[in-house]
Coordinates of C-alpha atoms in Angstrom, one line a residue:
M104 CA 55.8 135.2 54.1
E105 CA 54.1 132.4 54.7
Y106 CA 57.5 130.7 55.3
H107 CA 58.9 133.5 58.4
V108 CA 55.3 132.9 60.0
K109 CA 55.7 129.2 59.9
Q110 CA 59.7 129.1 61.1
R111 CA 58.3 132.3 63.9
K112 CA 55.8 129.3 65.3
Q113 CA 58.9 126.4 64.7
Q114 CA 61.0 128.7 67.0
Q115 CA 58.2 129.5 69.6
Q116 CA 57.3 125.2 69.9
S117 CA 61.2 124.6 70.1
L118 CA 60.8 127.1 73.7
I119 CA 61.0 126.0 76.9
P120 CA 57.4 125.9 78.3
L121 CA 56.9 128.3 81.2
V122 CA 53.9 129.0 83.6
F123 CA 53.0 132.2 85.7
M124 CA 51.7 131.5 89.1
M125 CA 50.1 134.1 91.3
P126 CA 48.5 133.2 95.2
S127 CA 47.4 135.3 96.8
P128 CA 49.7 136.7 100.4
G129 CA 49.2 134.0 103.4
K130 CA 51.1 130.7 103.4
G131 CA 48.0 128.8 102.9
H132 CA 48.1 130.1 99.1
L133 CA 51.7 129.6 99.0
I134 CA 52.2 126.2 99.7
P135 CA 50.2 123.9 97.4
M136 CA 51.3 126.0 94.2
I137 CA 54.7 125.6 95.4
E138 CA 53.9 121.7 95.8
F139 CA 52.1 121.7 92.2
S140 CA 55.5 123.4 90.9
K141 CA 57.1 121.0 91.7
K142 CA 55.8 118.5 90.0
L143 CA 54.9 120.1 87.0
T144 CA 58.9 121.7 87.0
K145 CA 59.8 117.8 88.1
N146 CA 58.2 115.3 86.0
Y147 CA 57.2 116.9 82.7
D148 CA 59.9 119.5 81.5
I149 CA 57.8 123.1 81.9
G150 CA 59.2 125.7 84.3
V151 CA 57.4 127.4 86.7
T152 CA 57.6 131.2 87.8
I153 CA 55.5 132.4 91.2
I154 CA 55.2 136.0 91.4
I155 CA 53.9 136.8 95.2
P156 CA 51.7 139.6 96.2
S157 CA 52.4 140.9 99.4
N158 CA 52.4 143.4 102.1
N159 CA 55.4 143.1 103.8
P160 CA 58.9 141.9 102.8
P161 CA 59.4 137.9 102.2
T162 CA 60.1 136.4 105.7
E163 CA 62.6 133.5 106.4
A164 CA 60.2 130.8 106.3
E165 CA 59.3 131.9 102.4
T166 CA 62.4 132.5 101.2
T167 CA 62.9 128.6 102.5
M168 CA 60.3 126.8 100.8
L169 CA 60.7 128.7 97.6
R170 CA 64.8 128.0 98.0
H171 CA 64.4 125.4 94.5
I172 CA 61.4 127.3 92.5
N173 CA 62.2 130.1 90.6
H174 CA 60.5 133.2 92.1
I175 CA 59.6 136.8 92.0
F176 CA 58.4 139.1 95.6
L177 CA 56.5 141.8 93.9
R178 CA 56.6 145.5 95.7
P179 CA 55.1 145.1 99.1
V180 CA 51.6 146.8 99.2
P181 CA 51.2 149.0 102.3
L182 CA 48.4 148.6 104.3
S183 CA 48.5 151.3 106.8
G184 CA 45.7 153.6 104.7
L185 CA 43.6 151.1 105.6
P186 CA 41.5 151.0 108.9
S187 CA 42.8 148.5 111.4
T188 CA 39.4 146.4 111.5
T189 CA 39.3 146.0 107.8
K190 CA 38.6 142.2 107.1
I191 CA 41.3 139.8 105.9
E192 CA 39.2 139.2 102.2
L193 CA 39.3 142.3 102.1
L194 CA 43.1 143.2 102.9
I195 CA 43.7 140.0 100.5
S196 CA 41.8 141.3 97.5
H197 CA 43.3 145.2 98.3
T198 CA 46.9 143.7 97.8
I199 CA 46.6 141.9 94.6
H200 CA 44.5 145.3 92.7
Q201 CA 47.7 147.2 94.0
S202 CA 50.2 144.6 92.6
L203 CA 48.2 144.7 89.4
P204 CA 51.4 147.4 87.6
S205 CA 53.7 145.1 89.1
I206 CA 52.3 142.3 87.8
R207 CA 51.6 143.7 84.3
Q208 CA 55.3 144.7 84.6
T209 CA 56.8 141.8 85.3
L210 CA 54.8 139.7 82.5
H211 CA 56.3 142.1 80.1
S212 CA 60.1 141.9 81.0
I213 CA 59.7 138.3 81.5
T214 CA 57.5 137.6 78.0
S215 CA 60.1 139.7 76.3
S216 CA 63.1 138.5 77.1
S217 CA 62.6 135.1 78.3
R218 CA 64.1 131.7 76.3
H219 CA 60.3 130.2 77.8
R220 CA 56.9 130.7 76.0
V221 CA 54.5 131.6 78.6
T222 CA 51.9 128.8 78.3
A223 CA 49.9 129.7 81.2
F224 CA 48.8 131.9 84.0
V225 CA 47.7 130.2 87.1
V226 CA 45.9 132.3 89.8
D227 CA 44.4 131.3 92.9
L228 CA 40.6 132.6 94.1
F229 CA 41.0 136.1 95.0
G230 CA 43.5 136.5 91.6
T231 CA 41.0 137.0 89.0
E232 CA 41.5 141.0 88.2
A233 CA 45.3 139.3 86.7
F234 CA 43.0 137.4 84.1
D235 CA 42.8 141.3 81.6
I236 CA 46.7 141.5 82.4
A237 CA 47.3 138.0 81.0
S238 CA 44.8 138.6 78.0
E239 CA 46.6 141.3 76.7
F240 CA 49.9 138.7 76.6
N241 CA 48.0 136.5 75.0
I242 CA 48.1 133.7 77.8
P243 CA 45.1 131.6 78.4
S244 CA 44.0 132.0 82.4
Y245 CA 43.6 129.6 84.7
I246 CA 42.3 129.6 88.7
F247 CA 43.9 127.4 91.2
F248 CA 41.8 126.7 93.9
T249 CA 42.8 126.3 97.2
S250 CA 40.1 125.4 99.3
T251 CA 37.5 122.6 99.2
S252 CA 36.0 121.2 95.8
M253 CA 32.4 122.1 98.6
F254 CA 33.5 125.6 98.4
L255 CA 34.5 125.8 95.1
S256 CA 31.1 124.5 93.9
F257 CA 29.2 126.9 96.0
F258 CA 31.1 130.1 94.3
F259 CA 29.3 128.9 91.2
H260 CA 26.0 129.1 93.0
L261 CA 27.1 132.7 95.0
P262 CA 25.5 135.1 92.9
Q263 CA 21.8 132.4 93.2
W264 CA 22.5 132.0 96.7
K265 CA 22.5 135.7 97.3
A266 CA 19.3 136.7 95.5
T267 CA 17.2 133.5 97.3
Q268 CA 18.7 135.3 100.4
C269 CA 17.1 138.4 99.5
E270 CA 13.9 136.6 98.5
S271 CA 13.6 135.2 102.2
N272 CA 14.2 138.1 103.8
G273 CA 17.9 135.8 105.1
S274 CA 14.9 133.4 106.6
T275 CA 16.4 130.4 104.4
E276 CA 18.5 128.5 107.4
L277 CA 20.2 125.1 105.4
V278 CA 22.2 126.2 102.4
Q279 CA 22.2 123.0 99.6
I280 CA 24.9 123.4 97.8
P281 CA 25.2 120.8 94.8
G282 CA 26.5 117.4 95.9
C283 CA 27.4 118.4 99.8
V284 CA 25.9 117.8 102.6
P285 CA 23.3 120.9 103.8
I286 CA 24.6 123.7 105.3
H287 CA 23.8 125.7 108.3
I288 CA 23.6 129.5 107.5
K289 CA 25.7 129.7 110.8
D290 CA 28.4 127.7 109.4
L291 CA 29.0 129.5 106.0
A292 CA 32.2 131.1 105.2
D293 CA 32.4 134.4 107.9
G294 CA 33.3 136.9 104.5
L295 CA 29.4 135.6 103.0
K296 CA 27.6 137.4 105.8
D297 CA 29.0 141.1 105.1
D298 CA 27.6 142.7 102.0
E299 CA 31.2 144.6 101.0
I300 CA 33.3 141.3 101.5
L301 CA 30.3 139.1 99.7
N302 CA 30.2 141.6 96.9
V303 CA 33.9 141.2 96.3
I304 CA 33.7 137.8 96.4
I305 CA 30.6 137.0 93.5
Q306 CA 32.9 139.6 91.3
H307 CA 35.8 137.2 91.7
A308 CA 33.3 134.3 91.2
K309 CA 31.6 135.7 88.3
R310 CA 35.4 136.2 86.6
F311 CA 35.7 132.2 87.0
K312 CA 33.6 131.4 83.6
L313 CA 36.9 133.3 81.8
A314 CA 39.2 130.6 83.0
Q315 CA 40.6 128.0 80.6
G316 CA 40.2 125.6 83.7
I317 CA 39.9 125.3 87.4
I318 CA 42.9 123.4 89.4
E319 CA 41.6 122.0 92.5
N320 CA 43.4 120.7 95.7
S321 CA 41.1 117.8 96.3
F322 CA 40.5 114.1 95.2
L323 CA 37.7 112.1 94.5
D324 CA 37.8 110.3 97.2
L325 CA 38.0 112.8 99.9
E326 CA 34.6 114.9 98.2
P327 CA 33.3 112.3 95.7
G328 CA 29.4 113.8 95.4
T329 CA 31.1 117.4 94.7
I330 CA 33.5 116.7 92.5
K331 CA 31.3 114.6 90.2
E332 CA 28.6 117.5 90.6
L333 CA 31.5 120.0 89.5
Q334 CA 33.1 117.5 86.7
K335 CA 29.3 117.8 84.8
V336 CA 30.1 119.9 81.3
K337 CA 27.7 123.0 81.9
P338 CA 27.7 126.0 80.1
G339 CA 29.9 128.8 81.3
R340 CA 31.7 126.5 84.2
P341 CA 35.7 125.7 83.1
P342 CA 36.7 122.4 83.3
V343 CA 37.9 121.2 87.0
Y344 CA 40.9 119.6 87.8
P345 CA 40.9 117.7 90.7
V346 CA 45.0 117.3 91.1
G347 CA 45.0 117.3 95.4
P348 CA 46.4 116.0 98.0
L349 CA 49.3 118.9 97.0
V350 CA 50.9 118.6 100.5
N351 CA 54.6 119.0 101.7
M352 CA 55.3 114.6 102.1
V353 CA 57.4 114.1 105.0
N354 CA 59.7 110.8 104.1
D355 CA 59.3 107.3 106.1
Q356 CA 62.5 107.7 108.0
T357 CA 60.7 111.1 109.1
K358 CA 57.6 108.9 110.2
M359 CA 58.9 106.5 111.7
H360 CA 60.8 108.9 114.3
G361 CA 61.4 112.0 113.3
N362 CA 65.1 112.3 112.1
N363 CA 65.3 116.5 112.9
N364 CA 67.7 116.1 115.9
D365 CA 67.9 120.4 116.1
N366 CA 64.0 120.5 116.5
A367 CA 62.5 119.9 120.2
C368 CA 59.5 119.1 119.6
L369 CA 60.2 116.4 117.3
R370 CA 63.1 115.2 119.7
W371 CA 60.0 115.3 122.7
L372 CA 57.8 113.3 119.9
N373 CA 60.8 110.4 120.4
E374 CA 60.7 109.8 123.2
Q375 CA 56.1 109.7 123.6
P376 CA 54.4 106.6 123.0
R377 CA 53.1 105.4 119.6
G378 CA 50.1 107.1 118.6
S379 CA 49.9 109.1 121.9
V380 CA 50.1 112.4 121.2
L381 CA 47.0 115.5 120.7
F382 CA 48.8 118.2 117.8
V383 CA 47.5 121.4 119.2
C384 CA 47.8 123.9 116.0
F385 CA 45.8 127.2 114.8
G386 CA 47.8 127.5 111.8
S387 CA 50.1 130.3 110.4
G388 CA 47.0 133.3 110.8
G389 CA 44.8 132.1 113.0
T390 CA 45.1 133.0 116.9
L391 CA 42.7 133.0 120.3
S392 CA 41.5 135.0 122.7
S393 CA 43.2 135.2 126.4
A394 CA 39.8 133.6 127.9
Q395 CA 40.3 130.9 124.9
I396 CA 43.9 130.1 125.7
D397 CA 43.2 129.8 129.6
E398 CA 40.2 127.3 128.9
L399 CA 41.7 125.4 126.5
A400 CA 45.2 124.8 128.6
L401 CA 42.8 123.6 131.7
G402 CA 40.6 121.5 129.1
L403 CA 43.8 119.5 128.0
E404 CA 45.4 119.3 131.3
M405 CA 41.4 118.0 132.6
S406 CA 41.5 115.6 129.7
E407 CA 44.9 114.1 130.9
Q408 CA 46.3 112.9 127.0
R409 CA 49.5 113.8 125.8
F410 CA 49.8 116.9 123.9
L411 CA 52.1 118.9 121.7
W412 CA 50.8 122.3 121.6
V413 CA 51.7 125.4 119.1
I414 CA 50.6 128.9 120.8
K415 CA 50.8 132.1 120.2
N416 CA 50.2 135.4 121.4
P417 CA 46.3 136.1 121.9
N418 CA 44.0 138.7 120.3
D419 CA 40.8 139.0 121.6
K420 CA 39.4 140.8 118.6
D421 CA 40.9 138.9 115.6
S422 CA 41.2 135.1 115.6
S423 CA 42.7 135.3 112.1
G424 CA 45.4 138.6 114.2
S425 CA 48.5 137.0 112.9
F426 CA 47.9 136.3 109.2
F427 CA 49.1 139.6 108.3
N428 CA 51.0 140.3 111.3
V429 CA 54.3 138.8 112.6
N430 CA 53.6 137.3 116.0
N431 CA 54.7 140.1 118.2
I432 CA 57.9 137.6 120.2
L433 CA 58.8 140.0 122.2
N434 CA 56.3 138.9 124.3
D435 CA 56.4 135.1 125.1
P436 CA 53.1 133.5 124.2
L437 CA 53.6 131.1 127.2
N438 CA 53.3 134.1 130.1
F439 CA 49.7 134.0 128.6
L440 CA 48.9 130.4 130.1
P441 CA 47.5 130.2 133.4
K442 CA 49.9 130.0 136.4
G443 CA 51.1 126.5 137.0
F444 CA 50.2 125.1 133.7
V445 CA 53.5 124.2 132.1
E446 CA 54.7 122.9 135.6
R447 CA 51.7 120.9 135.7
T448 CA 51.5 118.9 132.7
K449 CA 55.2 118.7 131.9
R450 CA 55.3 115.0 131.7
K451 CA 52.5 114.6 129.2
G452 CA 52.3 117.9 127.6
L453 CA 54.8 120.4 125.6
V454 CA 53.8 123.7 125.0
V455 CA 56.1 126.0 122.0
P456 CA 55.8 129.3 120.9
N457 CA 54.5 130.7 117.2
W458 CA 55.7 127.5 115.6
A459 CA 56.5 123.7 114.9
P460 CA 56.9 121.9 111.2
Q461 CA 53.6 120.9 111.0
A462 CA 54.3 118.2 108.1
Q463 CA 57.3 116.9 110.0
V464 CA 54.9 116.8 113.5
L465 CA 51.7 114.9 111.4
A466 CA 53.8 112.7 110.2
H467 CA 55.9 111.4 113.1
E468 CA 54.4 108.3 114.4
S469 CA 54.1 109.4 118.0
I470 CA 50.7 111.6 116.7
G471 CA 47.5 110.3 117.4
G472 CA 45.1 113.1 116.5
F473 CA 45.0 116.8 115.5
L474 CA 43.3 119.7 117.2
T475 CA 43.0 122.4 114.0
H476 CA 41.6 125.4 112.8
C477 CA 40.6 123.5 109.7
G478 CA 42.6 125.3 107.2
W479 CA 42.3 122.8 103.7
N480 CA 46.1 122.8 103.9
S481 CA 46.3 121.1 107.6
I482 CA 43.6 119.2 106.9
L483 CA 45.0 117.7 103.8
E484 CA 48.1 116.8 105.8
S485 CA 46.4 115.2 108.3
V486 CA 44.7 112.7 105.1
V487 CA 48.1 111.9 103.7
N488 CA 49.3 110.9 107.0
G489 CA 46.0 108.8 108.7
V490 CA 45.3 111.2 111.6
P491 CA 41.9 112.0 112.7
L492 CA 40.9 115.5 113.8
I493 CA 39.0 117.4 116.1
A494 CA 37.6 120.8 114.4
W495 CA 38.0 123.9 115.8
P496 CA 37.2 126.7 113.0
L497 CA 38.0 130.4 113.4
Y498 CA 38.1 132.3 110.4
A499 CA 37.6 132.4 106.8
E500 CA 36.1 129.1 105.1
Q501 CA 37.1 127.2 108.1
K502 CA 33.0 126.4 109.6
M503 CA 32.3 125.0 106.0
N504 CA 35.3 122.6 106.1
A505 CA 34.2 121.8 109.8
V506 CA 31.1 120.3 108.5
L507 CA 33.0 118.6 105.7
I508 CA 35.6 116.9 108.1
T509 CA 32.7 116.0 110.9
R510 CA 29.7 115.3 108.8
D511 CA 30.7 114.5 105.6
M512 CA 34.2 112.9 105.5
K513 CA 33.3 112.0 109.0
V514 CA 37.3 111.3 109.9
G515 CA 36.7 114.4 113.0
L516 CA 34.7 115.8 116.2
R517 CA 33.9 119.4 116.5
P518 CA 33.3 120.7 120.3
E519 CA 30.2 122.8 121.4
I520 CA 31.0 126.2 122.1
G521 CA 29.2 127.4 124.9
E522 CA 26.9 130.3 125.8
D523 CA 29.6 133.0 126.1
G524 CA 31.5 132.3 122.8
L525 CA 34.0 130.2 124.2
V526 CA 34.7 126.1 123.8
E527 CA 34.2 125.8 127.8
R528 CA 37.2 123.4 129.2
E529 CA 35.1 120.5 130.3
E530 CA 33.9 119.9 126.7
I531 CA 37.7 120.4 125.8
G532 CA 38.8 117.6 127.9
S533 CA 35.7 115.6 127.0
V534 CA 36.3 115.5 123.3
V535 CA 39.8 115.4 123.3
K536 CA 39.8 112.1 125.7
R537 CA 36.9 110.6 123.1
L538 CA 39.3 110.9 120.5
M539 CA 42.1 109.5 121.8
E540 CA 40.9 106.9 123.7
G541 CA 37.4 106.5 123.3
E542 CA 35.5 104.5 120.3
E543 CA 34.5 107.3 118.8
G544 CA 38.1 107.8 118.2
K545 CA 39.0 104.4 116.7
K546 CA 35.8 104.4 114.4
L547 CA 37.6 108.1 112.9
R548 CA 40.7 106.6 113.0
Y549 CA 39.8 104.1 110.6
R550 CA 38.1 105.8 108.1
M551 CA 41.4 108.4 108.0
K552 CA 43.2 105.0 107.4
E553 CA 41.1 104.2 104.5
L554 CA 41.2 108.4 102.8
K555 CA 45.1 108.0 103.8
E556 CA 45.5 105.1 101.8
A557 CA 43.4 106.3 98.7
A558 CA 45.3 109.8 98.8
I559 CA 48.2 107.2 98.6
E560 CA 46.9 105.9 95.5
V561 CA 45.6 108.8 93.6
V562 CA 48.7 110.9 93.3
G563 CA 50.5 107.2 92.7
E564 CA 52.1 107.2 89.1
N565 CA 48.7 105.7 87.3
G566 CA 46.5 107.8 90.1
S567 CA 43.6 110.0 88.9
S568 CA 45.2 113.6 90.3
T569 CA 48.7 112.2 88.8
K570 CA 46.9 111.9 85.6
Q571 CA 45.0 115.0 85.5
I572 CA 48.3 117.0 86.3
E573 CA 50.2 115.5 83.0
E574 CA 46.5 116.4 80.8
L575 CA 47.3 120.2 81.9
A576 CA 50.7 119.5 81.5
L577 CA 50.7 118.4 78.6
K578 CA 47.9 121.1 77.4
W579 CA 50.4 123.5 78.2
K580 CA 52.8 122.3 76.5
K581 CA 51.3 122.4 73.0
V582 CA 49.7 125.9 73.6

């Protein structure tokens, strides 16, 4: 009997280790997980399968991103039964919850027939309900945290913060997150101000202690105080592995002059002076109102700076309006620009509808600044390319990210919002000019250059992030 048990164990250990990964819906959750997967499969002989919950059939962009990674798209979850006003955090949690039967079926199918042995199940911050399924199959669970270490630190203190808010009747204006600069309550993640969303997030946060570890897409030089605090050994807190920056690294040839002649915006960038162009993009989910598009256009014009602007159709009700909804390509976004704007700015600016290859754009030598919605992936892509920022947060935890990059990392400027809720054209023109021409911009550029060098070092052969990934890989190979 002992011989057969030992033999079976040896057979299992001879199988290739396989890690399951499951992002929440949204490119911002999927992209860093893909980059992490590439490192595991390339350097450590570990198989990876990404299982993807969603609300729609896969897009061409998603299938292209995943073409070199084993992946499974789960059955789409319809959102038709939910109110149109349902917030993004609840839509994501609903999608994961309704996908649990498909997740269980997928794990059962692969674990019962695979030539691999499944050694870890990695979910992102909204996927903790799947821990129970992983436990059924005796698979260790991990969290892949796709946001900042600041937000992760806050997650660990959410129940305590909520209790403090109740005791003070919400009068506490400054929030002190361990290891971070103080944050005004108005800059906390939007969902934390909604009781229903807050309760859902707290339920996820409480499950974090069930994880075997938390994989964090950041690195020590970027958030030193916070990461040092997170790595202190405390009861009920899993070990934290800072493995960032996990971004799509563009080769040196593209950095020099953008070698994709099939893309109009890269060809245009090739003709611009070095460091002269402001890239304006609000991510895959971010949308502006009609009035704000007008102000942004006229502000860019007033700045007299070169710009490349990725514009989408406006949404006057929801700043995350294109996160779950495919942008209406029947309407040309350029039709929503002020009359004559494109003609007046054609010598200094280029407006492209809906999409641009952001990684290649930020790596281009002509780019000198980035006006961003403050999504964490966009910030990290700016860091690895040394591009200073204008922080224009729209939804989710992006206001917290804006505080991080302007007051802690000190690599960005943040425009003031007017009394009417808009960032007005004069403010936009002033901030853009300060970043691209002023002394402030020079200081931010120098600081970003330091972080870029640190980012290159941590992902190098002996870098701290590489060592953290290696530690995880060795642990998973031993399971």
